[in-house]
Amino acid sequence: MERYASAADLVAALKPERPVLCARPHAAARAARWFVDNFDGDVAYAYKANSSVFLIGALYGAGIRHFDVASLPEIEDAATIPGVTLHFMHPVKSREAINRAYFKHGVRSFSLDTEDELQKIVDETSGPSGPARDLALFVRITVPAINSRIPLERKFGTSGQKAARLLVKARQVAAELGITFHVGSQTMTPDAYVNALAEVQRLIGMAGVVVDRLDVGGGFPSIYPGMQPAPLARFLAAIREGVDKLPVRENVRLMAEPGRALVAEAESVVVRVEARRGNDLFINDGGYGVLFDAAHLGWIYPARLLNREPRAGEAPVSYELWGPTCDSIDHMKGPFVLPACVKEGDYLEIGNVGAYGRAIAGDFNGYGKYEEAILDDEPMMTMYGEAGPAKALIG
Ligand SMILES: *Cc1c(COP(=O)(O)O)cnc(C)c1O
C-alpha cells in the first residue's frame, strides 16, 4: 500500500484514472483511543461501518477488542483477529448462522427481540448435554430516535409488557442477561441516550429481573458540513448519569457499539471531474459507490480541489455532483463548496466518507473499482482535534 503525505501529493504522483479510497488509519486510532479511554465499559466496533483491514488494524492497535457483527461473513472475517470477542447483535439471525457462530467461532453473545428468536438461539446452541450455559443474551428494546439523522427504531426492538416478558424468559436461559438499544445513527444530541436509559430503568422495574449487561449501542455522531453535533464527552456524561440511576448500576457491565464515530473521519475518496456543465460536476464515483449517503440521504461531505491553487480572491461556488453510472438517481445535490475554477480533469478530495461509504459501494455499470492509498495528514473535519470540533478546510 502506497503512503502519501496528503491527497494532493497522491494526485501529483499518480494522476489516477480511477477513484482512490484514501485511508487515514491514524484518525481511526485516535477516535478509538478516545472511546477506550473515556467510555466506562467495553467498546465494540460496529463492523459493518467499514471493514478495511487498515482501519480494523488501527482500531485493534488502539485497544479495540470487541466487535459488533451482524452476519456470518462478518463473523468469519472478524474471527480471524486474535483475542477478540464477537457480539452477534442482529435481532433476526438464520439458524445456520447462530449454530456456526456458537460452535465454530466461539460467539456467546447474541441479541434478540422476540420469543421466537430466543427459541432459535436455544435450539441452535444446545449440545448433546443440553442447553448452552454460557450465553450472554441481549434483549433489544425500542427507544425513540431523538435528533437522529438516520432513525432505526422502526425495524427492530420490543417494548412494554412484551419486552418485560422476554426479559423474564431470557433470564431463565442466559448466563448473563443484557439489554441493548440503538438510538439511531448520527444522533446529534445526548438526550436520546438519557431517554433510552429511562426506558431501560422502567423495563427492569416491570420485569423484576437482574440485568448483568447493558449495551448502549451505536449512534454516536461525527462531524459533517452543516452538522455540528454536541461534543462526544457530553454523550458519555449523559450515559454515565443515566446508568447511575439504574437499580443494577453496581454490577452491570457496560458496552457501546460505535461505528460511524470511530471511522467516519478515517477515509476520503479522491475523484476526478470528467465534465463540468454549469455548476454541475460529473465525477467518477457516486451514489452507487462511496457516496451512497450523499445521493440517497442528501448527506453533505467536505470537498476540496487537489491539483491546483484557486485564483486569488475567487469566491467559492456551490456545486451539485453527478456520479458515473447512467442512472439519474446517481446525483449528489450537496451543496459541495469548491473554487469557481473547477474544470474537467481536476481532482477533488471528498472527505469524511469512512462510515458506510466503502461498506456500501457496489460495482453497478462497471464503476466502483478503486485504487487505495494511505494518507498521513489530518482528516478534512474532525471531532477529536485539540480544539474540539474543527472547521472544514475548503480548498
Ligand atoms: C449499525 C449498528 C451500530 C453502529 O451504529 P453507528 O450509528 O454507526 O454508531 C451499532 N449497533 C448496531 C446493532 C447496529 O446495527
mmCIF file of C-alpha atoms and ligand atoms in Angstrom:
data_model
loop_
_atom_site.group_PDB
_atom_site.id
_atom_site.type_symbol
_atom_site.label_atom_id
_atom_site.label_comp_id
_atom_site.label_asym_id
_atom_site.label_seq_id
_atom_site.Cartn_x
_atom_site.Cartn_y
_atom_site.Cartn_z
ATOM 1 C CA MET A 1 0.000 0.000 0.000
ATOM 2 C CA GLU A 2 1.401 3.359 -1.048
ATOM 3 C CA ARG A 3 1.569 6.136 1.549
ATOM 4 C CA TYR A 4 1.370 9.836 0.817
ATOM 5 C CA ALA A 5 1.611 12.952 2.951
ATOM 6 C CA SER A 6 -1.690 14.205 1.519
ATOM 7 C CA ALA A 7 -4.259 13.625 -1.210
ATOM 8 C CA ALA A 8 -2.645 16.462 -3.201
ATOM 9 C CA ASP A 9 0.674 14.576 -3.145
ATOM 10 C CA LEU A 10 -1.088 11.406 -4.237
ATOM 11 C CA VAL A 11 -2.690 13.170 -7.209
ATOM 12 C CA ALA A 12 0.609 14.769 -8.228
ATOM 13 C CA ALA A 13 2.315 11.371 -8.181
ATOM 14 C CA LEU A 14 -0.410 9.164 -9.683
ATOM 15 C CA LYS A 15 -2.840 11.219 -11.788
ATOM 16 C CA PRO A 16 -5.241 8.353 -11.011
ATOM 17 C CA GLU A 17 -7.743 7.264 -13.661
ATOM 18 C CA ARG A 18 -9.970 5.554 -11.107
ATOM 19 C CA PRO A 19 -11.288 6.937 -7.838
ATOM 20 C CA VAL A 20 -8.906 6.365 -4.917
ATOM 21 C CA LEU A 21 -10.040 5.304 -1.460
ATOM 22 C CA CYS A 22 -7.673 7.007 0.937
ATOM 23 C CA ALA A 23 -7.434 5.679 4.481
ATOM 24 C CA ARG A 24 -6.159 7.674 7.431
ATOM 25 C CA PRO A 25 -5.650 4.875 9.954
ATOM 26 C CA HIS A 26 -4.230 7.358 12.470
ATOM 27 C CA ALA A 27 -7.647 9.065 12.578
ATOM 28 C CA ALA A 28 -9.424 5.787 13.345
ATOM 29 C CA ALA A 29 -6.823 5.057 16.041
ATOM 30 C CA ARG A 30 -7.319 8.486 17.623
ATOM 31 C CA ALA A 31 -11.092 8.024 17.737
ATOM 32 C CA ALA A 32 -10.766 4.513 19.179
ATOM 33 C CA ARG A 33 -8.331 5.663 21.861
ATOM 34 C CA TRP A 34 -10.755 8.389 22.859
ATOM 35 C CA PHE A 35 -13.596 5.884 23.290
ATOM 36 C CA VAL A 36 -11.442 3.299 25.059
ATOM 37 C CA ASP A 37 -10.102 5.968 27.462
ATOM 38 C CA ASN A 38 -13.414 7.672 28.131
ATOM 39 C CA PHE A 39 -16.140 5.035 27.975
ATOM 40 C CA ASP A 40 -16.585 3.091 31.160
ATOM 41 C CA GLY A 41 -17.108 -0.336 29.574
ATOM 42 C CA ASP A 42 -16.379 -2.469 26.514
ATOM 43 C CA VAL A 43 -16.070 -0.584 23.235
ATOM 44 C CA ALA A 44 -17.365 -2.875 20.487
ATOM 45 C CA TYR A 45 -16.727 -1.540 16.993
ATOM 46 C CA ALA A 46 -19.721 -1.976 14.665
ATOM 47 C CA TYR A 47 -18.006 -3.948 11.931
ATOM 48 C CA LYS A 48 -20.473 -3.024 9.205
ATOM 49 C CA ALA A 49 -19.435 0.648 9.213
ATOM 50 C CA ASN A 50 -16.118 -0.109 7.468
ATOM 51 C CA SER A 51 -14.159 -3.358 7.356
ATOM 52 C CA SER A 52 -10.988 -2.093 5.658
ATOM 53 C CA VAL A 53 -8.054 -4.070 7.066
ATOM 54 C CA PHE A 54 -6.123 -0.822 7.543
ATOM 55 C CA LEU A 55 -8.807 0.652 9.734
ATOM 56 C CA ILE A 56 -9.532 -2.571 11.623
ATOM 57 C CA GLY A 57 -5.785 -2.857 12.272
ATOM 58 C CA ALA A 58 -5.677 0.704 13.574
ATOM 59 C CA LEU A 59 -8.696 0.149 15.837
ATOM 60 C CA TYR A 60 -7.129 -3.025 17.189
ATOM 61 C CA GLY A 61 -3.840 -1.243 17.761
ATOM 62 C CA ALA A 62 -5.710 1.404 19.738
ATOM 63 C CA GLY A 63 -7.191 -1.210 22.051
ATOM 64 C CA ILE A 64 -10.495 -2.280 20.463
ATOM 65 C CA ARG A 65 -11.094 -5.936 21.406
ATOM 66 C CA HIS A 66 -14.855 -6.242 20.920
ATOM 67 C CA PHE A 67 -16.749 -6.262 17.646
ATOM 68 C CA ASP A 68 -20.458 -5.938 16.928
ATOM 69 C CA VAL A 69 -21.161 -8.206 13.962
ATOM 70 C CA ALA A 70 -24.393 -8.858 12.104
ATOM 71 C CA SER A 71 -23.846 -11.739 9.681
ATOM 72 C CA LEU A 72 -21.896 -14.953 9.251
ATOM 73 C CA PRO A 73 -19.482 -13.437 6.698
ATOM 74 C CA GLU A 74 -18.703 -10.598 9.133
ATOM 75 C CA ILE A 75 -18.148 -13.171 11.870
ATOM 76 C CA GLU A 76 -15.868 -15.275 9.650
ATOM 77 C CA ASP A 77 -13.811 -12.150 8.890
ATOM 78 C CA ALA A 78 -13.654 -10.751 12.409
ATOM 79 C CA ALA A 79 -12.971 -14.171 13.960
ATOM 80 C CA THR A 80 -9.538 -14.140 12.279
ATOM 81 C CA ILE A 81 -8.469 -11.229 14.536
ATOM 82 C CA PRO A 82 -6.659 -12.695 17.548
ATOM 83 C CA GLY A 83 -8.055 -12.319 21.048
ATOM 84 C CA VAL A 84 -11.312 -10.542 20.233
ATOM 85 C CA THR A 85 -14.861 -11.052 21.470
ATOM 86 C CA LEU A 86 -17.637 -11.000 18.900
ATOM 87 C CA HIS A 87 -21.211 -9.979 19.643
ATOM 88 C CA PHE A 88 -23.849 -11.178 17.178
ATOM 89 C CA MET A 89 -26.208 -8.231 17.573
ATOM 90 C CA HIS A 90 -28.639 -8.740 14.698
ATOM 91 C CA PRO A 91 -32.064 -9.480 16.210
ATOM 92 C CA VAL A 92 -33.038 -11.749 13.277
ATOM 93 C CA LYS A 93 -30.470 -14.433 12.515
ATOM 94 C CA SER A 94 -30.625 -17.580 10.403
ATOM 95 C CA ARG A 95 -30.435 -20.854 12.328
ATOM 96 C CA GLU A 96 -27.252 -21.826 10.464
ATOM 97 C CA ALA A 97 -25.628 -18.515 11.365
ATOM 98 C CA ILE A 98 -26.459 -18.954 15.082
ATOM 99 C CA ASN A 99 -25.194 -22.522 15.046
ATOM 100 C CA ARG A 100 -21.910 -21.761 13.291
ATOM 101 C CA ALA A 101 -21.326 -18.598 15.279
ATOM 102 C CA TYR A 102 -21.654 -20.542 18.528
ATOM 103 C CA PHE A 103 -19.958 -23.842 17.681
ATOM 104 C CA LYS A 104 -17.383 -22.801 15.083
ATOM 105 C CA HIS A 105 -16.465 -19.233 16.033
ATOM 106 C CA GLY A 106 -16.979 -19.190 19.790
ATOM 107 C CA VAL A 107 -19.626 -16.455 19.761
ATOM 108 C CA ARG A 108 -21.509 -16.387 23.076
ATOM 109 C CA SER A 109 -23.227 -13.046 22.849
ATOM 110 C CA PHE A 110 -26.491 -12.652 20.889
ATOM 111 C CA SER A 111 -29.262 -10.083 20.651
ATOM 112 C CA LEU A 112 -32.957 -10.838 20.207
ATOM 113 C CA ASP A 113 -36.287 -9.061 20.275
ATOM 114 C CA THR A 114 -38.854 -11.913 20.181
ATOM 115 C CA GLU A 115 -39.526 -15.209 21.966
ATOM 116 C CA ASP A 116 -39.235 -16.960 18.575
ATOM 117 C CA GLU A 117 -35.668 -15.717 18.225
ATOM 118 C CA LEU A 118 -34.911 -16.792 21.807
ATOM 119 C CA GLN A 119 -36.119 -20.291 20.925
ATOM 120 C CA LYS A 120 -33.934 -20.325 17.778
ATOM 121 C CA ILE A 121 -30.888 -19.354 19.830
ATOM 122 C CA VAL A 122 -31.632 -22.025 22.458
ATOM 123 C CA ASP A 123 -32.201 -24.710 19.776
ATOM 124 C CA GLU A 124 -29.082 -23.894 17.787
ATOM 125 C CA THR A 125 -26.680 -23.587 20.719
ATOM 126 C CA SER A 126 -27.819 -26.761 22.536
ATOM 127 C CA GLY A 127 -25.377 -29.653 22.523
ATOM 128 C CA PRO A 128 -25.549 -33.362 23.452
ATOM 129 C CA SER A 129 -25.514 -32.467 27.149
ATOM 130 C CA GLY A 130 -28.387 -30.000 26.861
ATOM 131 C CA PRO A 131 -28.812 -26.250 26.510
ATOM 132 C CA ALA A 132 -25.800 -23.947 26.439
ATOM 133 C CA ARG A 133 -24.945 -22.488 29.834
ATOM 134 C CA ASP A 134 -22.667 -19.706 28.687
ATOM 135 C CA LEU A 135 -24.930 -17.405 26.683
ATOM 136 C CA ALA A 136 -24.966 -13.626 27.032
ATOM 137 C CA LEU A 137 -28.413 -12.645 25.710
ATOM 138 C CA PHE A 138 -29.197 -9.017 24.976
ATOM 139 C CA VAL A 139 -32.861 -8.085 24.600
ATOM 140 C CA ARG A 140 -33.128 -5.294 22.032
ATOM 141 C CA ILE A 141 -35.641 -2.695 23.112
ATOM 142 C CA THR A 142 -37.263 0.088 21.126
ATOM 143 C CA VAL A 143 -36.285 3.604 22.081
ATOM 144 C CA PRO A 144 -37.383 6.856 20.497
ATOM 145 C CA ALA A 145 -34.994 8.349 17.940
ATOM 146 C CA ILE A 146 -34.345 11.901 19.079
ATOM 147 C CA ASN A 147 -32.289 14.144 16.834
ATOM 148 C CA SER A 148 -31.024 11.174 14.856
ATOM 149 C CA ARG A 149 -30.350 11.707 11.153
ATOM 150 C CA ILE A 150 -30.947 8.011 10.425
ATOM 151 C CA PRO A 151 -33.634 6.662 12.789
ATOM 152 C CA LEU A 152 -33.604 2.887 13.267
ATOM 153 C CA GLU A 153 -36.446 2.295 15.712
ATOM 154 C CA ARG A 154 -38.997 1.006 13.231
ATOM 155 C CA LYS A 155 -37.235 -2.181 12.280
ATOM 156 C CA PHE A 156 -36.063 -3.842 15.491
ATOM 157 C CA GLY A 157 -36.828 -3.835 19.172
ATOM 158 C CA THR A 158 -39.540 -4.758 21.653
ATOM 159 C CA SER A 159 -41.241 -2.645 24.294
ATOM 160 C CA GLY A 160 -43.663 -2.627 27.219
ATOM 161 C CA GLN A 161 -45.163 -5.882 28.560
ATOM 162 C CA LYS A 162 -43.724 -7.868 25.651
ATOM 163 C CA ALA A 163 -40.222 -6.681 26.474
ATOM 164 C CA ALA A 164 -40.710 -7.437 30.170
ATOM 165 C CA ARG A 165 -41.924 -10.974 29.366
ATOM 166 C CA LEU A 166 -38.995 -11.548 27.024
ATOM 167 C CA LEU A 167 -36.541 -10.385 29.685
ATOM 168 C CA VAL A 168 -38.009 -12.888 32.166
ATOM 169 C CA LYS A 169 -37.828 -15.727 29.606
ATOM 170 C CA ALA A 170 -34.308 -14.881 28.501
ATOM 171 C CA ARG A 171 -33.199 -14.655 32.144
ATOM 172 C CA GLN A 172 -34.057 -18.356 32.531
ATOM 173 C CA VAL A 173 -31.578 -19.468 29.860
ATOM 174 C CA ALA A 174 -28.920 -16.746 29.894
ATOM 175 C CA ALA A 175 -25.720 -16.932 31.903
ATOM 176 C CA GLU A 176 -25.715 -13.171 31.516
ATOM 177 C CA LEU A 177 -28.808 -11.158 30.671
ATOM 178 C CA GLY A 178 -28.387 -7.881 28.838
ATOM 179 C CA ILE A 179 -30.454 -5.054 27.420
ATOM 180 C CA THR A 180 -29.494 -3.303 24.207
ATOM 181 C CA PHE A 181 -30.861 -0.464 22.081
ATOM 182 C CA HIS A 182 -29.847 1.764 19.188
ATOM 183 C CA VAL A 183 -30.873 5.423 19.306
ATOM 184 C CA GLY A 184 -30.405 5.848 15.518
ATOM 185 C CA SER A 185 -27.284 6.733 13.567
ATOM 186 C CA GLN A 186 -25.753 10.228 13.674
ATOM 187 C CA THR A 187 -27.616 11.237 16.814
ATOM 188 C CA MET A 188 -26.812 14.900 17.297
ATOM 189 C CA THR A 189 -27.650 15.373 20.989
ATOM 190 C CA PRO A 190 -27.224 13.209 24.120
ATOM 191 C CA ASP A 191 -30.878 13.362 25.231
ATOM 192 C CA ALA A 192 -31.622 10.289 23.094
ATOM 193 C CA TYR A 193 -29.427 8.224 25.433
ATOM 194 C CA VAL A 194 -30.982 9.817 28.540
ATOM 195 C CA ASN A 195 -34.423 8.795 27.272
ATOM 196 C CA ALA A 196 -33.289 5.312 26.320
ATOM 197 C CA LEU A 197 -31.787 4.708 29.765
ATOM 198 C CA ALA A 198 -35.000 5.875 31.437
ATOM 199 C CA GLU A 199 -36.804 3.260 29.331
ATOM 200 C CA VAL A 200 -34.263 0.634 30.451
ATOM 201 C CA GLN A 201 -34.953 1.575 34.067
ATOM 202 C CA ARG A 202 -38.716 1.261 33.554
ATOM 203 C CA LEU A 203 -38.407 -2.166 31.923
ATOM 204 C CA ILE A 204 -36.078 -3.549 34.585
ATOM 205 C CA GLY A 205 -38.689 -2.485 37.165
ATOM 206 C CA MET A 206 -41.536 -4.054 35.170
ATOM 207 C CA ALA A 207 -39.744 -7.338 34.575
ATOM 208 C CA GLY A 208 -38.218 -7.575 38.041
ATOM 209 C CA VAL A 209 -35.093 -9.246 36.689
ATOM 210 C CA VAL A 210 -31.412 -8.822 37.414
ATOM 211 C CA VAL A 211 -29.601 -7.432 34.392
ATOM 212 C CA ASP A 212 -25.874 -8.140 34.063
ATOM 213 C CA ARG A 213 -25.089 -6.302 30.831
ATOM 214 C CA LEU A 214 -26.170 -3.045 29.274
ATOM 215 C CA ASP A 215 -25.277 -2.184 25.701
ATOM 216 C CA VAL A 216 -25.989 1.434 24.773
ATOM 217 C CA GLY A 217 -25.480 0.647 21.077
ATOM 218 C CA GLY A 218 -24.102 2.991 18.434
ATOM 219 C CA GLY A 219 -25.418 6.264 17.089
ATOM 220 C CA PHE A 220 -22.565 8.487 18.264
ATOM 221 C CA PRO A 221 -22.234 11.316 15.774
ATOM 222 C CA SER A 222 -19.466 12.540 13.531
ATOM 223 C CA ILE A 223 -18.968 15.992 12.070
ATOM 224 C CA TYR A 224 -20.035 16.993 8.548
ATOM 225 C CA PRO A 225 -20.657 20.328 6.829
ATOM 226 C CA GLY A 226 -23.866 21.712 8.325
ATOM 227 C CA MET A 227 -23.926 19.045 11.056
ATOM 228 C CA GLN A 228 -22.094 20.144 14.174
ATOM 229 C CA PRO A 229 -23.059 17.669 16.898
ATOM 230 C CA ALA A 230 -22.685 18.140 20.648
ATOM 231 C CA PRO A 231 -19.184 17.144 21.845
ATOM 232 C CA LEU A 232 -18.786 13.393 22.348
ATOM 233 C CA ALA A 233 -17.810 13.881 26.005
ATOM 234 C CA ARG A 234 -21.349 15.118 26.663
ATOM 235 C CA PHE A 235 -22.790 11.890 25.282
ATOM 236 C CA LEU A 236 -20.659 9.788 27.607
ATOM 237 C CA ALA A 237 -21.504 12.015 30.582
ATOM 238 C CA ALA A 238 -25.233 11.624 29.852
ATOM 239 C CA ILE A 239 -24.829 7.852 29.664
ATOM 240 C CA ARG A 240 -22.948 7.807 32.982
ATOM 241 C CA GLU A 241 -25.736 9.787 34.651
ATOM 242 C CA GLY A 242 -28.431 7.525 33.220
ATOM 243 C CA VAL A 243 -26.625 4.369 34.309
ATOM 244 C CA ASP A 244 -26.156 5.767 37.826
ATOM 245 C CA LYS A 245 -29.932 5.880 38.197
ATOM 246 C CA LEU A 246 -30.372 2.176 37.398
ATOM 247 C CA PRO A 247 -31.023 -0.289 40.209
ATOM 248 C CA VAL A 248 -28.385 -2.590 38.685
ATOM 249 C CA ARG A 249 -25.666 0.079 38.353
ATOM 250 C CA GLU A 250 -23.252 -1.584 40.790
ATOM 251 C CA ASN A 251 -22.861 -4.803 38.867
ATOM 252 C CA VAL A 252 -23.863 -4.048 35.319
ATOM 253 C CA ARG A 253 -21.169 -4.382 32.665
ATOM 254 C CA LEU A 254 -21.456 -1.682 30.034
ATOM 255 C CA MET A 255 -20.838 -1.875 26.326
ATOM 256 C CA ALA A 256 -21.124 0.620 23.469
ATOM 257 C CA GLU A 257 -21.095 -0.142 19.747
ATOM 258 C CA PRO A 258 -19.830 2.933 17.912
ATOM 259 C CA GLY A 259 -19.485 2.511 14.163
ATOM 260 C CA ARG A 260 -19.638 5.904 12.498
ATOM 261 C CA ALA A 261 -17.861 7.807 15.288
ATOM 262 C CA LEU A 262 -14.764 5.589 15.009
ATOM 263 C CA VAL A 263 -14.263 5.574 11.246
ATOM 264 C CA ALA A 264 -16.110 8.473 9.580
ATOM 265 C CA GLU A 265 -13.020 10.692 9.585
ATOM 266 C CA ALA A 266 -10.675 7.921 8.585
ATOM 267 C CA GLU A 267 -11.421 7.713 4.862
ATOM 268 C CA SER A 268 -11.658 10.083 1.914
ATOM 269 C CA VAL A 269 -12.271 9.424 -1.735
ATOM 270 C CA VAL A 270 -10.249 11.156 -4.439
ATOM 271 C CA VAL A 271 -12.334 11.613 -7.591
ATOM 272 C CA ARG A 272 -11.750 13.152 -10.996
ATOM 273 C CA VAL A 273 -14.033 15.630 -12.701
ATOM 274 C CA GLU A 274 -14.924 14.155 -16.097
ATOM 275 C CA ALA A 275 -17.186 17.014 -17.161
ATOM 276 C CA ARG A 276 -18.484 20.346 -15.950
ATOM 277 C CA ARG A 277 -21.902 21.643 -17.020
ATOM 278 C CA GLY A 278 -22.706 24.917 -15.319
ATOM 279 C CA ASN A 279 -22.274 24.257 -11.627
ATOM 280 C CA ASP A 280 -22.863 20.516 -12.038
ATOM 281 C CA LEU A 281 -19.749 18.353 -11.855
ATOM 282 C CA PHE A 282 -19.726 14.847 -13.326
ATOM 283 C CA ILE A 283 -17.266 12.786 -11.278
ATOM 284 C CA ASN A 284 -16.026 9.181 -11.362
ATOM 285 C CA ASP A 285 -17.663 7.966 -8.139
ATOM 286 C CA GLY A 286 -21.168 8.446 -6.819
ATOM 287 C CA GLY A 287 -24.338 7.113 -5.257
ATOM 288 C CA TYR A 288 -23.636 3.514 -6.240
ATOM 289 C CA GLY A 289 -20.140 3.922 -4.829
ATOM 290 C CA VAL A 290 -18.754 5.536 -1.711
ATOM 291 C CA LEU A 291 -21.219 8.453 -1.937
ATOM 292 C CA PHE A 292 -24.399 6.414 -1.347
ATOM 293 C CA ASP A 293 -25.499 8.584 1.591
ATOM 294 C CA ALA A 294 -24.825 11.775 -0.368
ATOM 295 C CA ALA A 295 -27.183 10.566 -3.111
ATOM 296 C CA HIS A 296 -29.842 8.850 -1.023
ATOM 297 C CA LEU A 297 -29.902 10.850 2.216
ATOM 298 C CA GLY A 298 -28.688 14.193 0.882
ATOM 299 C CA TRP A 299 -25.578 13.881 3.083
ATOM 300 C CA ILE A 300 -23.001 16.626 2.574
ATOM 301 C CA TYR A 301 -19.297 15.879 2.790
ATOM 302 C CA PRO A 302 -16.410 18.334 2.837
ATOM 303 C CA ALA A 303 -14.749 18.717 -0.583
ATOM 304 C CA ARG A 304 -11.571 20.370 -1.836
ATOM 305 C CA LEU A 305 -9.715 20.876 -5.095
ATOM 306 C CA LEU A 306 -6.403 18.997 -5.082
ATOM 307 C CA ASN A 307 -4.385 19.692 -8.197
ATOM 308 C CA ARG A 308 -4.323 23.487 -8.412
ATOM 309 C CA GLU A 309 -4.444 26.559 -6.237
ATOM 310 C CA PRO A 310 -7.605 28.533 -6.974
ATOM 311 C CA ARG A 311 -7.058 32.046 -8.305
ATOM 312 C CA ALA A 312 -6.629 34.602 -5.550
ATOM 313 C CA GLY A 313 -9.803 36.342 -4.424
ATOM 314 C CA GLU A 314 -12.092 33.920 -6.257
ATOM 315 C CA ALA A 315 -15.378 33.309 -4.368
ATOM 316 C CA PRO A 316 -16.243 29.616 -3.796
ATOM 317 C CA VAL A 317 -19.195 28.106 -5.647
ATOM 318 C CA SER A 318 -21.870 25.605 -4.535
ATOM 319 C CA TYR A 319 -21.787 22.605 -6.847
ATOM 320 C CA GLU A 320 -24.015 19.594 -7.362
ATOM 321 C CA LEU A 321 -22.285 16.320 -8.176
ATOM 322 C CA TRP A 322 -23.302 13.572 -10.592
ATOM 323 C CA GLY A 323 -21.936 10.034 -10.328
ATOM 324 C CA PRO A 324 -20.604 7.968 -13.235
ATOM 325 C CA THR A 325 -23.461 5.486 -13.735
ATOM 326 C CA CYS A 326 -26.231 6.048 -16.270
ATOM 327 C CA ASP A 327 -28.888 6.185 -13.556
ATOM 328 C CA SER A 328 -30.343 9.631 -12.892
ATOM 329 C CA ILE A 329 -30.617 8.958 -9.132
ATOM 330 C CA ASP A 330 -26.809 8.914 -9.166
ATOM 331 C CA HIS A 331 -26.924 12.568 -8.149
ATOM 332 C CA MET A 332 -25.488 14.255 -5.058
ATOM 333 C CA LYS A 333 -27.281 17.517 -4.530
ATOM 334 C CA GLY A 334 -24.895 18.795 -1.843
ATOM 335 C CA PRO A 335 -24.096 21.677 -1.956
ATOM 336 C CA PHE A 336 -20.413 20.853 -2.304
ATOM 337 C CA VAL A 337 -18.455 24.073 -1.905
ATOM 338 C CA LEU A 338 -15.403 24.364 -4.171
ATOM 339 C CA PRO A 339 -13.453 27.046 -6.029
ATOM 340 C CA ALA A 340 -15.202 28.605 -9.036
ATOM 341 C CA CYS A 341 -12.453 27.461 -11.405
ATOM 342 C CA VAL A 342 -13.059 23.678 -11.220
ATOM 343 C CA LYS A 343 -12.882 22.118 -14.673
ATOM 344 C CA GLU A 344 -12.675 18.805 -16.484
ATOM 345 C CA GLY A 345 -9.596 16.801 -15.463
ATOM 346 C CA ASP A 346 -9.416 18.295 -11.967
ATOM 347 C CA TYR A 347 -9.137 16.109 -8.894
ATOM 348 C CA LEU A 348 -11.257 16.538 -5.770
ATOM 349 C CA GLU A 349 -10.955 15.069 -2.309
ATOM 350 C CA ILE A 350 -14.311 14.269 -0.770
ATOM 351 C CA GLY A 351 -13.627 13.782 2.920
ATOM 352 C CA ASN A 352 -15.110 12.050 5.959
ATOM 353 C CA VAL A 353 -16.687 9.200 3.964
ATOM 354 C CA GLY A 354 -15.250 6.476 6.242
ATOM 355 C CA ALA A 355 -18.585 5.440 7.737
ATOM 356 C CA TYR A 356 -20.828 3.409 5.413
ATOM 357 C CA GLY A 357 -19.012 4.619 2.267
ATOM 358 C CA ARG A 358 -16.694 1.794 1.241
ATOM 359 C CA ALA A 359 -19.014 -0.579 3.082
ATOM 360 C CA ILE A 360 -21.962 0.103 0.787
ATOM 361 C CA ALA A 361 -20.182 0.721 -2.536
ATOM 362 C CA GLY A 362 -21.078 -1.686 -5.363
ATOM 363 C CA ASP A 363 -19.928 -2.023 -8.946
ATOM 364 C CA PHE A 364 -23.088 -1.204 -10.910
ATOM 365 C CA ASN A 365 -22.428 -0.185 -14.505
ATOM 366 C CA GLY A 366 -18.777 -1.230 -14.294
ATOM 367 C CA TYR A 367 -17.835 1.519 -11.850
ATOM 368 C CA GLY A 368 -16.941 1.136 -8.188
ATOM 369 C CA LYS A 369 -13.378 -0.088 -8.706
ATOM 370 C CA TYR A 370 -10.971 1.835 -6.534
ATOM 371 C CA GLU A 371 -7.272 2.335 -6.124
ATOM 372 C CA GLU A 372 -6.261 2.519 -2.481
ATOM 373 C CA ALA A 373 -3.705 4.530 -0.562
ATOM 374 C CA ILE A 374 -2.849 5.688 2.934
ATOM 375 C CA LEU A 375 -2.595 9.362 3.862
ATOM 376 C CA ASP A 376 -0.669 10.829 6.791
ATOM 377 C CA ASP A 377 -2.353 14.213 7.109
ATOM 378 C CA GLU A 378 -5.339 15.326 9.160
ATOM 379 C CA PRO A 379 -8.889 14.397 8.122
ATOM 380 C CA MET A 380 -10.764 17.276 6.477
ATOM 381 C CA MET A 381 -13.010 17.635 9.532
ATOM 382 C CA THR A 382 -12.520 16.153 12.986
ATOM 383 C CA MET A 383 -14.339 15.624 16.281
ATOM 384 C CA TYR A 384 -11.126 14.678 18.039
ATOM 385 C CA GLY A 385 -8.758 17.593 17.362
ATOM 386 C CA GLU A 386 -7.006 19.602 20.063
ATOM 387 C CA ALA A 387 -9.504 22.438 19.741
ATOM 388 C CA GLY A 388 -12.603 20.247 19.672
ATOM 389 C CA PRO A 389 -14.702 20.115 16.534
ATOM 390 C CA ALA A 390 -12.697 21.795 13.785
ATOM 391 C CA LYS A 391 -13.907 23.559 10.675
ATOM 392 C CA ALA A 392 -13.541 22.067 7.230
ATOM 393 C CA LEU A 393 -10.521 23.120 5.263
ATOM 394 C CA ILE A 394 -12.053 24.057 1.991
ATOM 395 C CA GLY A 395 -9.659 24.100 -0.958
HETATM 396 C C1 LIG B 1 -25.159 -0.177 12.765
HETATM 397 C C2 LIG B 1 -25.167 -0.545 14.185
HETATM 398 C C3 LIG B 1 -24.277 0.077 15.070
HETATM 399 C C4 LIG B 1 -23.387 1.238 14.670
HETATM 400 O O1 LIG B 1 -24.140 2.380 14.516
HETATM 401 P P1 LIG B 1 -23.423 3.821 14.275
HETATM 402 O O2 LIG B 1 -24.579 4.728 14.126
HETATM 403 O O3 LIG B 1 -22.582 3.691 13.073
HETATM 404 O O4 LIG B 1 -22.616 4.099 15.506
HETATM 405 C C5 LIG B 1 -24.252 -0.378 16.372
HETATM 406 N N1 LIG B 1 -25.067 -1.390 16.794
HETATM 407 C C6 LIG B 1 -25.950 -1.995 15.973
HETATM 408 C C7 LIG B 1 -26.800 -3.107 16.497
HETATM 409 C C8 LIG B 1 -26.034 -1.586 14.648
HETATM 410 O O5 LIG B 1 -26.920 -2.170 13.834
#
